[in-house]
PDB file of C-alpha atoms in Angstrom:
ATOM      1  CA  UNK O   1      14.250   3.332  19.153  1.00 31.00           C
ATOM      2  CA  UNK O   2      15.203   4.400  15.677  1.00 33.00           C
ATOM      3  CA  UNK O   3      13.735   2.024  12.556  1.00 36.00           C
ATOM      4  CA  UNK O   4      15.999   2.941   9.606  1.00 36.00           C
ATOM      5  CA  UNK O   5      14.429   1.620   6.265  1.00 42.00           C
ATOM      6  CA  UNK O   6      16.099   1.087   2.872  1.00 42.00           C
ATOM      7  CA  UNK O   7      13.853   1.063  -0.058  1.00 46.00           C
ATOM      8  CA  UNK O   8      15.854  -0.636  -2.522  1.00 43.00           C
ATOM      9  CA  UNK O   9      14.503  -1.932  -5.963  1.00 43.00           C
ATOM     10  CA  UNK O  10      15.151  -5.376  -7.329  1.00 43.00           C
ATOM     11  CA  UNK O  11      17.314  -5.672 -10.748  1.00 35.00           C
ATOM     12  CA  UNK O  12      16.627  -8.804 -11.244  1.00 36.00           C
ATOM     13  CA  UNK O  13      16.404 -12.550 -10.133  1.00 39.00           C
ATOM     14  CA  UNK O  14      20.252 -13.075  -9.925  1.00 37.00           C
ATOM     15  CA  UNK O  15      21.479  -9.912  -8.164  1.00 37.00           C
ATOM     16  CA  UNK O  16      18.144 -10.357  -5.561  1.00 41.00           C
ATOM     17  CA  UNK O  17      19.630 -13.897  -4.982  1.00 41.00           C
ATOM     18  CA  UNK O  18      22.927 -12.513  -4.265  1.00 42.00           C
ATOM     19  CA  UNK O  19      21.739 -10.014  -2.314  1.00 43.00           C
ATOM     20  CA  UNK O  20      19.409 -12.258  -0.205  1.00 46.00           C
ATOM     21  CA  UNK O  21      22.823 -13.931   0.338  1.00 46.00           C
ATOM     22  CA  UNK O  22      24.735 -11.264   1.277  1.00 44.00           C
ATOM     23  CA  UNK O  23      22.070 -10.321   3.473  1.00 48.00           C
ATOM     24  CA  UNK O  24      21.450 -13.185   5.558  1.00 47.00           C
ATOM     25  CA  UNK O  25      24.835 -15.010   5.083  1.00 50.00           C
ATOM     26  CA  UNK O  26      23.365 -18.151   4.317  1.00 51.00           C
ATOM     27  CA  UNK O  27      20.460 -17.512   6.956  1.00 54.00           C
ATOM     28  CA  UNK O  28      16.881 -17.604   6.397  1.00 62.00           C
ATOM     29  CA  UNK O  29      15.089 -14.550   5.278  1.00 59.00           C
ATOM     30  CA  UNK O  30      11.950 -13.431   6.914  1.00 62.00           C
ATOM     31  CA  UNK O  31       9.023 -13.362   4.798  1.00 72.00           C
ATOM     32  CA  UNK O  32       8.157 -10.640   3.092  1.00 81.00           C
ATOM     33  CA  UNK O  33       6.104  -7.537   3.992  1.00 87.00           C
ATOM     34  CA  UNK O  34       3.289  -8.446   1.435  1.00 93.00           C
ATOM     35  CA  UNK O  35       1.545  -4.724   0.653  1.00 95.00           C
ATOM     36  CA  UNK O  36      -2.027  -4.911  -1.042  1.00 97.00           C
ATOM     37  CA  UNK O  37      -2.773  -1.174  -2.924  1.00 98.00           C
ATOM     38  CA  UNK O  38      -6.944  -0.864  -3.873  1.00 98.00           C
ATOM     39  CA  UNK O  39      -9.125   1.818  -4.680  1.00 97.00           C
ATOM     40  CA  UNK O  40     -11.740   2.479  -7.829  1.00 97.00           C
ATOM     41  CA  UNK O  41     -10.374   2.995 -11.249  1.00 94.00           C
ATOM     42  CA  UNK O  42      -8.905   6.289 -11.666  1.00 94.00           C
ATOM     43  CA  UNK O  43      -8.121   7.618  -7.946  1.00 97.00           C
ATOM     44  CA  UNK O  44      -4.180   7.218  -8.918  1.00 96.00           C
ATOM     45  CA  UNK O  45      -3.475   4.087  -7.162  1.00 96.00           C
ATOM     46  CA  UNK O  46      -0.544   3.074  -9.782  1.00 94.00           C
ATOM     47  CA  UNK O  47       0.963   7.093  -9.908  1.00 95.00           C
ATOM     48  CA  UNK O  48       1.143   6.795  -6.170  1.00 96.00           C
ATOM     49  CA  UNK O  49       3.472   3.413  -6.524  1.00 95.00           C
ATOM     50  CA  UNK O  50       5.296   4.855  -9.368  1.00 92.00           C
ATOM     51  CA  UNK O  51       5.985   8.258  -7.553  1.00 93.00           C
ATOM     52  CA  UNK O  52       7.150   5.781  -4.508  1.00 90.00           C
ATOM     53  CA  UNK O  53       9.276   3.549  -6.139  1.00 89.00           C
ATOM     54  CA  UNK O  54      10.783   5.851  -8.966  1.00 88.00           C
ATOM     55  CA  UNK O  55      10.400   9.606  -7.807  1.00 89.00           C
ATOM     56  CA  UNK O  56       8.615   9.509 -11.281  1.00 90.00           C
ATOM     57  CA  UNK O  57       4.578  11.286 -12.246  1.00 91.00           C
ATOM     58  CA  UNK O  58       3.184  11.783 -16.166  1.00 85.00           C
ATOM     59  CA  UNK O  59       0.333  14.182 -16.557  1.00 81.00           C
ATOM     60  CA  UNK O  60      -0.266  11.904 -19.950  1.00 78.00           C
ATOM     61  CA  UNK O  61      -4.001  10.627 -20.163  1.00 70.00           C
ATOM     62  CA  UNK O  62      -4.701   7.408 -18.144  1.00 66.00           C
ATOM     63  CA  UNK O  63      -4.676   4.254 -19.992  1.00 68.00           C
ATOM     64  CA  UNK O  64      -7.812   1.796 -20.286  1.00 67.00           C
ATOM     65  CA  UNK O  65      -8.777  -0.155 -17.411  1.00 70.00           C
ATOM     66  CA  UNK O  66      -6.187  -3.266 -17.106  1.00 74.00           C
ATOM     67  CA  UNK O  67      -7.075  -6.035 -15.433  1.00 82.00           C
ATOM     68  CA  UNK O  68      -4.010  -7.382 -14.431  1.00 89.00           C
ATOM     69  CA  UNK O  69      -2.058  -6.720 -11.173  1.00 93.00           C
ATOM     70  CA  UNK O  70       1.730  -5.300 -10.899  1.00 94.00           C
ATOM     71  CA  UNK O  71       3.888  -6.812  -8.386  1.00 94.00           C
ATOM     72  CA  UNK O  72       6.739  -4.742  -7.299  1.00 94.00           C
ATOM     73  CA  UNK O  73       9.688  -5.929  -5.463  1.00 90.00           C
ATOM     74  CA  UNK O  74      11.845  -3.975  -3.448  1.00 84.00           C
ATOM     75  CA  UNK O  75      13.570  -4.059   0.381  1.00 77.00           C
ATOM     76  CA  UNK O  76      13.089  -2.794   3.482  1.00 70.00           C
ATOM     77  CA  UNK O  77      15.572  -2.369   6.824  1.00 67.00           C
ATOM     78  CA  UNK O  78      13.416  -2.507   9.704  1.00 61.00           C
ATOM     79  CA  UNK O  79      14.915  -2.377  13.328  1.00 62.00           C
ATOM     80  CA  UNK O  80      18.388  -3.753  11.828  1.00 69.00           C
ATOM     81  CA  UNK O  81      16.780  -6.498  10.592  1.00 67.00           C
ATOM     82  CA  UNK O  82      16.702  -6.524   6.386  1.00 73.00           C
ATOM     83  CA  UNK O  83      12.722  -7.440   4.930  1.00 71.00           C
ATOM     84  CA  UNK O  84      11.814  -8.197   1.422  1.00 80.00           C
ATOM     85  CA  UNK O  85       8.708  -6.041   0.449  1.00 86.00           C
ATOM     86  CA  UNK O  86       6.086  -7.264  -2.093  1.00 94.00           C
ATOM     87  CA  UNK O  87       3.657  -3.709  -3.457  1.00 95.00           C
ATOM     88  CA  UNK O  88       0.991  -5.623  -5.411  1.00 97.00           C
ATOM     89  CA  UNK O  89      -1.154  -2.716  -7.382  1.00 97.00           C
ATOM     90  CA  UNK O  90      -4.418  -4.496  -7.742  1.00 97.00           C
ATOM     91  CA  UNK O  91      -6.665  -3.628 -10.515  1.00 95.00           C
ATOM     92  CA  UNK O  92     -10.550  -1.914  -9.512  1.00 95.00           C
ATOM     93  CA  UNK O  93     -12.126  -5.428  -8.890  1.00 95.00           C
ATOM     94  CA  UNK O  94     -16.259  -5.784  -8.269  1.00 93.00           C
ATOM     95  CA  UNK O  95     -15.373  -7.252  -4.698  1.00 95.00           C
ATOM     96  CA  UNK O  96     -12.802  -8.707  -2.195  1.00 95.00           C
ATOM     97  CA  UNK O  97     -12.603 -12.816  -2.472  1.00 94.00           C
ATOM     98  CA  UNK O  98     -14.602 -14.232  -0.286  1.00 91.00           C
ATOM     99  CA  UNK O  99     -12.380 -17.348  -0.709  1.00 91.00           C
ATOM    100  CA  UNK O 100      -9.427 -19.044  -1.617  1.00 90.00           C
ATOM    101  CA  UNK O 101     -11.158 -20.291  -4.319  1.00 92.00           C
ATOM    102  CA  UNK O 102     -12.774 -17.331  -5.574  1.00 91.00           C
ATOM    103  CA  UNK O 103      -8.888 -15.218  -5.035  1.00 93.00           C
ATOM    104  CA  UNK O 104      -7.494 -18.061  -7.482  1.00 91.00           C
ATOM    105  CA  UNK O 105     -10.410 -18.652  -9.800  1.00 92.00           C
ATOM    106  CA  UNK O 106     -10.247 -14.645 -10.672  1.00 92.00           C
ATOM    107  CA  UNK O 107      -5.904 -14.260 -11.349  1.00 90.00           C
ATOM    108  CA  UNK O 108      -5.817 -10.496 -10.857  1.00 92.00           C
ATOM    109  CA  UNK O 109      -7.220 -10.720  -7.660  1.00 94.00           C
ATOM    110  CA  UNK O 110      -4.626 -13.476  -6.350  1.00 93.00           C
ATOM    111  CA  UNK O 111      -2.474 -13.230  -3.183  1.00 93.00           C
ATOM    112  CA  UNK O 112      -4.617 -10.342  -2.084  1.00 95.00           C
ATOM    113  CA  UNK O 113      -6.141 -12.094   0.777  1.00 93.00           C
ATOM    114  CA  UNK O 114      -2.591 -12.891   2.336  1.00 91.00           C
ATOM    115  CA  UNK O 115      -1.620  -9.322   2.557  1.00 94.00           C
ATOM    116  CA  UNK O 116      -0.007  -7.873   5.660  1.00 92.00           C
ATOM    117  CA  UNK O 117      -1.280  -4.338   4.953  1.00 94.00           C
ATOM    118  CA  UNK O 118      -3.863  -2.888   3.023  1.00 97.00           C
ATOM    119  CA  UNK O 119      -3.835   0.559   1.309  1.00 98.00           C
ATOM    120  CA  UNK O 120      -7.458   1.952   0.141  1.00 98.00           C
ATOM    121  CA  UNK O 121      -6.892   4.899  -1.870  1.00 98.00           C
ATOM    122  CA  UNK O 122      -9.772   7.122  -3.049  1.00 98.00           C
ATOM    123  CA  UNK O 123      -9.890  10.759  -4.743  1.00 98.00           C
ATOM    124  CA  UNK O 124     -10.664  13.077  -2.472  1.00 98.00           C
ATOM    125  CA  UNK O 125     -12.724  14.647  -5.358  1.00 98.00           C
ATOM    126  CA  UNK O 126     -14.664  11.692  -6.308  1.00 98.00           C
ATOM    127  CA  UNK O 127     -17.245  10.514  -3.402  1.00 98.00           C
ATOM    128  CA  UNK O 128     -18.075   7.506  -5.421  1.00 98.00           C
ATOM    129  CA  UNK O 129     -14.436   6.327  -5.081  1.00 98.00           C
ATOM    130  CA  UNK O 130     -14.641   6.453  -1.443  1.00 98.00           C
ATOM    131  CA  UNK O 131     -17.989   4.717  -0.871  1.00 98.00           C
ATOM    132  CA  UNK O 132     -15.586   2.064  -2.789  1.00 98.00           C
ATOM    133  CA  UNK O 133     -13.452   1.821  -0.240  1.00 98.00           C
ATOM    134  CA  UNK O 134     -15.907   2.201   2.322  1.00 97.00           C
ATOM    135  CA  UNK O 135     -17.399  -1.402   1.022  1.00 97.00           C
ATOM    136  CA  UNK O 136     -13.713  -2.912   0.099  1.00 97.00           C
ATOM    137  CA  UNK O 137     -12.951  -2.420   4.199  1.00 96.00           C
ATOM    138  CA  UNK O 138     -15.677  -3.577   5.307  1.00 95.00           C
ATOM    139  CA  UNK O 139     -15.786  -6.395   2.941  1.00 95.00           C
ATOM    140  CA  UNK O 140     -11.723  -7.099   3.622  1.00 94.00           C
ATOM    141  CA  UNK O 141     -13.013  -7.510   7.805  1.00 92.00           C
ATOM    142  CA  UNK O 142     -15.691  -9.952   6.754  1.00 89.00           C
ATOM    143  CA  UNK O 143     -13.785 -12.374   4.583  1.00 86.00           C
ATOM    144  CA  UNK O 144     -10.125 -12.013   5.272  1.00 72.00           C
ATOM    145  CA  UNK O 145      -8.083 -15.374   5.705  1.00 55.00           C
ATOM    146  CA  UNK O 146      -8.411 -16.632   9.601  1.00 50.00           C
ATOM    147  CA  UNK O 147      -5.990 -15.458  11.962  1.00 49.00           C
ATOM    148  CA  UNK O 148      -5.146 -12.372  10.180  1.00 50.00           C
ATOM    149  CA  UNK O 149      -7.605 -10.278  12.541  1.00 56.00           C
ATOM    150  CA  UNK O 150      -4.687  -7.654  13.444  1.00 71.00           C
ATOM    151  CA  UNK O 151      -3.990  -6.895   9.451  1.00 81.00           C
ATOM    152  CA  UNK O 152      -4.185  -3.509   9.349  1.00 92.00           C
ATOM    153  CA  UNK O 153      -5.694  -1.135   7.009  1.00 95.00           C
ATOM    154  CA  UNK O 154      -4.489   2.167   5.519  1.00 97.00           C
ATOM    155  CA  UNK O 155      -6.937   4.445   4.236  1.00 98.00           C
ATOM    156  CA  UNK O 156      -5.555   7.206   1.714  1.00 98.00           C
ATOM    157  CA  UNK O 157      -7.108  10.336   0.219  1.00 98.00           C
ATOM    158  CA  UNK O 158      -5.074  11.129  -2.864  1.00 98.00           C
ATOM    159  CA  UNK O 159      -5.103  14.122  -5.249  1.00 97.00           C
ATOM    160  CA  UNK O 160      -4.653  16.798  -2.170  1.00 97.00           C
ATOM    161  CA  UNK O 161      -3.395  19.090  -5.033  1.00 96.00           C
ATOM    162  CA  UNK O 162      -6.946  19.281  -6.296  1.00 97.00           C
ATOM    163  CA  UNK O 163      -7.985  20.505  -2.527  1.00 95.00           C
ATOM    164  CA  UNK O 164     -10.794  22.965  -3.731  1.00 95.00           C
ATOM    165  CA  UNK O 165     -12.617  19.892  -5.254  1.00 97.00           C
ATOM    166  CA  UNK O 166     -13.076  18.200  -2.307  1.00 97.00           C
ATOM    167  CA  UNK O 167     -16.328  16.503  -1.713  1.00 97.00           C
ATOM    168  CA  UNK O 168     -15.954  15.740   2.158  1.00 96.00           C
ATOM    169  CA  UNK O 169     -14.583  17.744   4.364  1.00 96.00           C
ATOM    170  CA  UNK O 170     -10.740  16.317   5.714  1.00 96.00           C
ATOM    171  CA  UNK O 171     -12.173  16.028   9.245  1.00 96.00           C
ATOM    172  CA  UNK O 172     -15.123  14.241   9.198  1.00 97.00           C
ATOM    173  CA  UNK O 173     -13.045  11.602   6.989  1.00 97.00           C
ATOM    174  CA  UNK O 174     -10.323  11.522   9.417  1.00 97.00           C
ATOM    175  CA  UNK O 175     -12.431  11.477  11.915  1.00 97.00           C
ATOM    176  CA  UNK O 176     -14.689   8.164  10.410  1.00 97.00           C
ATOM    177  CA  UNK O 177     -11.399   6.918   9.721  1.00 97.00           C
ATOM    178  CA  UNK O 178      -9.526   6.798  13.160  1.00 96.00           C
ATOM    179  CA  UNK O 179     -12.151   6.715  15.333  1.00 96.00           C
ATOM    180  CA  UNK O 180     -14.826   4.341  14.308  1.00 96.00           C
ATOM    181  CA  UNK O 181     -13.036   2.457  11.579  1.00 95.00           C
ATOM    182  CA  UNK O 182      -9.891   2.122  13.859  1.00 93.00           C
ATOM    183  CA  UNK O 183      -7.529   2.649  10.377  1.00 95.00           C
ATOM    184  CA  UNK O 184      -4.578   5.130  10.024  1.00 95.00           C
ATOM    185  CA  UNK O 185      -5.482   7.907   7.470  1.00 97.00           C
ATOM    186  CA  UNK O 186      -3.071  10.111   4.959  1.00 97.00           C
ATOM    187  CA  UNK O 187      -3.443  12.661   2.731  1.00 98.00           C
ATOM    188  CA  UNK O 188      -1.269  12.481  -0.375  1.00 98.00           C
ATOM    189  CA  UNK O 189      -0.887  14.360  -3.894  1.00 98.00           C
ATOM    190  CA  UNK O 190       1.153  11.447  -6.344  1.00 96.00           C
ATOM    191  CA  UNK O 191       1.552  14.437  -8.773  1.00 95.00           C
ATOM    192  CA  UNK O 192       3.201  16.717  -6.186  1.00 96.00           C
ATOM    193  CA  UNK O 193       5.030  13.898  -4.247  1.00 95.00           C
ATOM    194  CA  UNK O 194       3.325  14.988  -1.206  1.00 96.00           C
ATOM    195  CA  UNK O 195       2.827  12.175   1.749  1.00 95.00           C
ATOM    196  CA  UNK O 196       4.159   9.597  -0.416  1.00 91.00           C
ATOM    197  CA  UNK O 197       7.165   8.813   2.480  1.00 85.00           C
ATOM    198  CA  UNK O 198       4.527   9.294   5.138  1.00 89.00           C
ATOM    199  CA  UNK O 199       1.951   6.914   3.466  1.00 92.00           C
ATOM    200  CA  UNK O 200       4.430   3.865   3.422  1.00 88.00           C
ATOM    201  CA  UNK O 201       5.881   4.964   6.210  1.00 84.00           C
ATOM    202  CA  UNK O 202       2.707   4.606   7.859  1.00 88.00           C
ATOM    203  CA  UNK O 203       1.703   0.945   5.891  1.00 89.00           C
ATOM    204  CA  UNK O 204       5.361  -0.485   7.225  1.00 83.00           C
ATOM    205  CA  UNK O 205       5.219   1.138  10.636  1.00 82.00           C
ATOM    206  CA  UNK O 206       1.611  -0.807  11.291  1.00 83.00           C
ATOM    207  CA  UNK O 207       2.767  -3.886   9.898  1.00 77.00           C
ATOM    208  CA  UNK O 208       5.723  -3.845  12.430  1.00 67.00           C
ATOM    209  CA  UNK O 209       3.522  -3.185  15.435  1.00 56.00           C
ATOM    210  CA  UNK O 210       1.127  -5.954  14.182  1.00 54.00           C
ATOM    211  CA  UNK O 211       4.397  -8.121  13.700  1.00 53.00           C
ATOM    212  CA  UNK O 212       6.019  -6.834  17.006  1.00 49.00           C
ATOM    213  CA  UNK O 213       3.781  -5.257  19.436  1.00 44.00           C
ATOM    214  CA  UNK O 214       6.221  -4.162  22.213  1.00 38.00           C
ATOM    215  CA  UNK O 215       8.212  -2.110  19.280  1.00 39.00           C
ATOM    216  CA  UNK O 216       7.422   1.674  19.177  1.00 38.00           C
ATOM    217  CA  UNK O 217       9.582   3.186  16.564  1.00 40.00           C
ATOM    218  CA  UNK O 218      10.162   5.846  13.563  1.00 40.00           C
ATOM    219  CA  UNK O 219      10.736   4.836  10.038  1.00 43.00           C
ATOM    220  CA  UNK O 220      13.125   6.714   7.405  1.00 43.00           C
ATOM    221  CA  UNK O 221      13.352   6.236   3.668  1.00 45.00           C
ATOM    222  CA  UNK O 222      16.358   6.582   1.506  1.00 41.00           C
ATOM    223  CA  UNK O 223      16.187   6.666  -2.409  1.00 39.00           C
ATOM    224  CA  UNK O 224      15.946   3.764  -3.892  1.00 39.00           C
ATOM    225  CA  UNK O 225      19.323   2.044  -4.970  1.00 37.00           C
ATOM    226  CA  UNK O 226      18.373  -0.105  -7.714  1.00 39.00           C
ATOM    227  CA  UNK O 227      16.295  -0.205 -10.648  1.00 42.00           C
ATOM    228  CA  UNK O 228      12.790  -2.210  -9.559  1.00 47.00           C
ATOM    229  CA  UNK O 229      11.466  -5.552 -11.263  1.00 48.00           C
ATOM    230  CA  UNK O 230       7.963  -5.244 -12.012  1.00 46.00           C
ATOM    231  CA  UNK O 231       6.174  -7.990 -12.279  1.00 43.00           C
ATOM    232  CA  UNK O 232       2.698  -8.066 -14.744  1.00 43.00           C
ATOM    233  CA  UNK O 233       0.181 -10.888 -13.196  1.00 44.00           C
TER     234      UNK O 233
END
């Protein structure tokens, strides 16, 4: 069964209303495919979005820690069936909410623990940045929101360009990865555009076997159509 999907970027509220209605012809939208992007400060979380979204990479220094989450809409056709998508880049936080309270209480953490998928990307170069998302996983199994057992979790090694800097061998991450963590695992280089189909390819496809378990499909990207609307939170 073939799962054609159509990134396309929002322009803005009145065209995604009019598009929603074209869409649905007056029909109820599904809810949308809510995508939760973590990792440490500095392992190119935000190029990785950017590079997704606009085919676009800077080489220009990286800015000072922000603290404030980007929400990035966009759209998805899965199986025939047209999906909203929702990319929240979160900010390096200390921990995952432990809480609805404490995911409200801190704003750049919020709608985090509602996510349908969650991508942990860490520099392949930087073993600090993956003991981070060592303890965000295991952290995100302990606390997540009841009855979201089945939410899967993506783990990505970015920066593949830098391959010679590597600080664990691919294997024995891949391996910890898919066979005692149970999470998919991709390689990607942001700079290089490398994996960046394959890694959302791979976020949507697990969503949709969470969402529909009898469904065994492939997924194919086409360039976005619109200009996005980025949202600063």
């Amino acid at each position: 069964m073939h799962w054609p999907v159509v990134c396309e970027n929002r322009e803005g509220g009145g065209a995604a209303a009019g598009s929603r209605g074209a869409r649905g012809g007056g029909s109820r939208m599904p809810p949308p495919f809510r995508i939760a992007v973590l990792g440490a400060q500095g392992v190119g979380k935000t190029a990785i979005v950017q590079r997704f979204l606009h085919d676009d990479y800077s080489d220009r220094p990286a800015p000072a820690p922000s603290r404030t989450r980007q929400v990035h809409l966009a759209a998805a056709v899965l199986n025939g069936h047209v999906h909203d998508l929702q990319i929240t880049d979160y900010p390096a936080i200390a921990s995952f909410p432990g809480s609805s309270l404490q995911e409200w209480t801190d704003t750049c953490c919020r709608g985090i623990r509602s996510a349908h998928v969650y991508i942990l990307v860490y520099d392949i170069c930087c073993f600090d940045s993956f003991e981070y998302v060592k303890t965000m996983r295991q952290q995100i199994l302990e606390t997540r929101m009841v009855g979201t057992s089945d939410t899967p979790i993506l783990i990505v090694g970015n920066k593949r360009d830098l391959q010679r800097g590597r600080v664990i061998p691919r294997h024995n991450v891949s391996d910890l990865v898919r066979k005692s963590w149970k999470c998919g695992y991709v390689e990607c280089s942001a700079k290089f555009n490398w994996h960046m189909l394959l890694l959302f390819g791979e976020a949507l496809r697990s969503v949709g076997c969470v969402r529909c378990k009898h469904v065994h499909a492939t997924i194919r990207f086409q360039r976005a159509l619109r200009r996005e609307r980025c949202s600063l939170m």
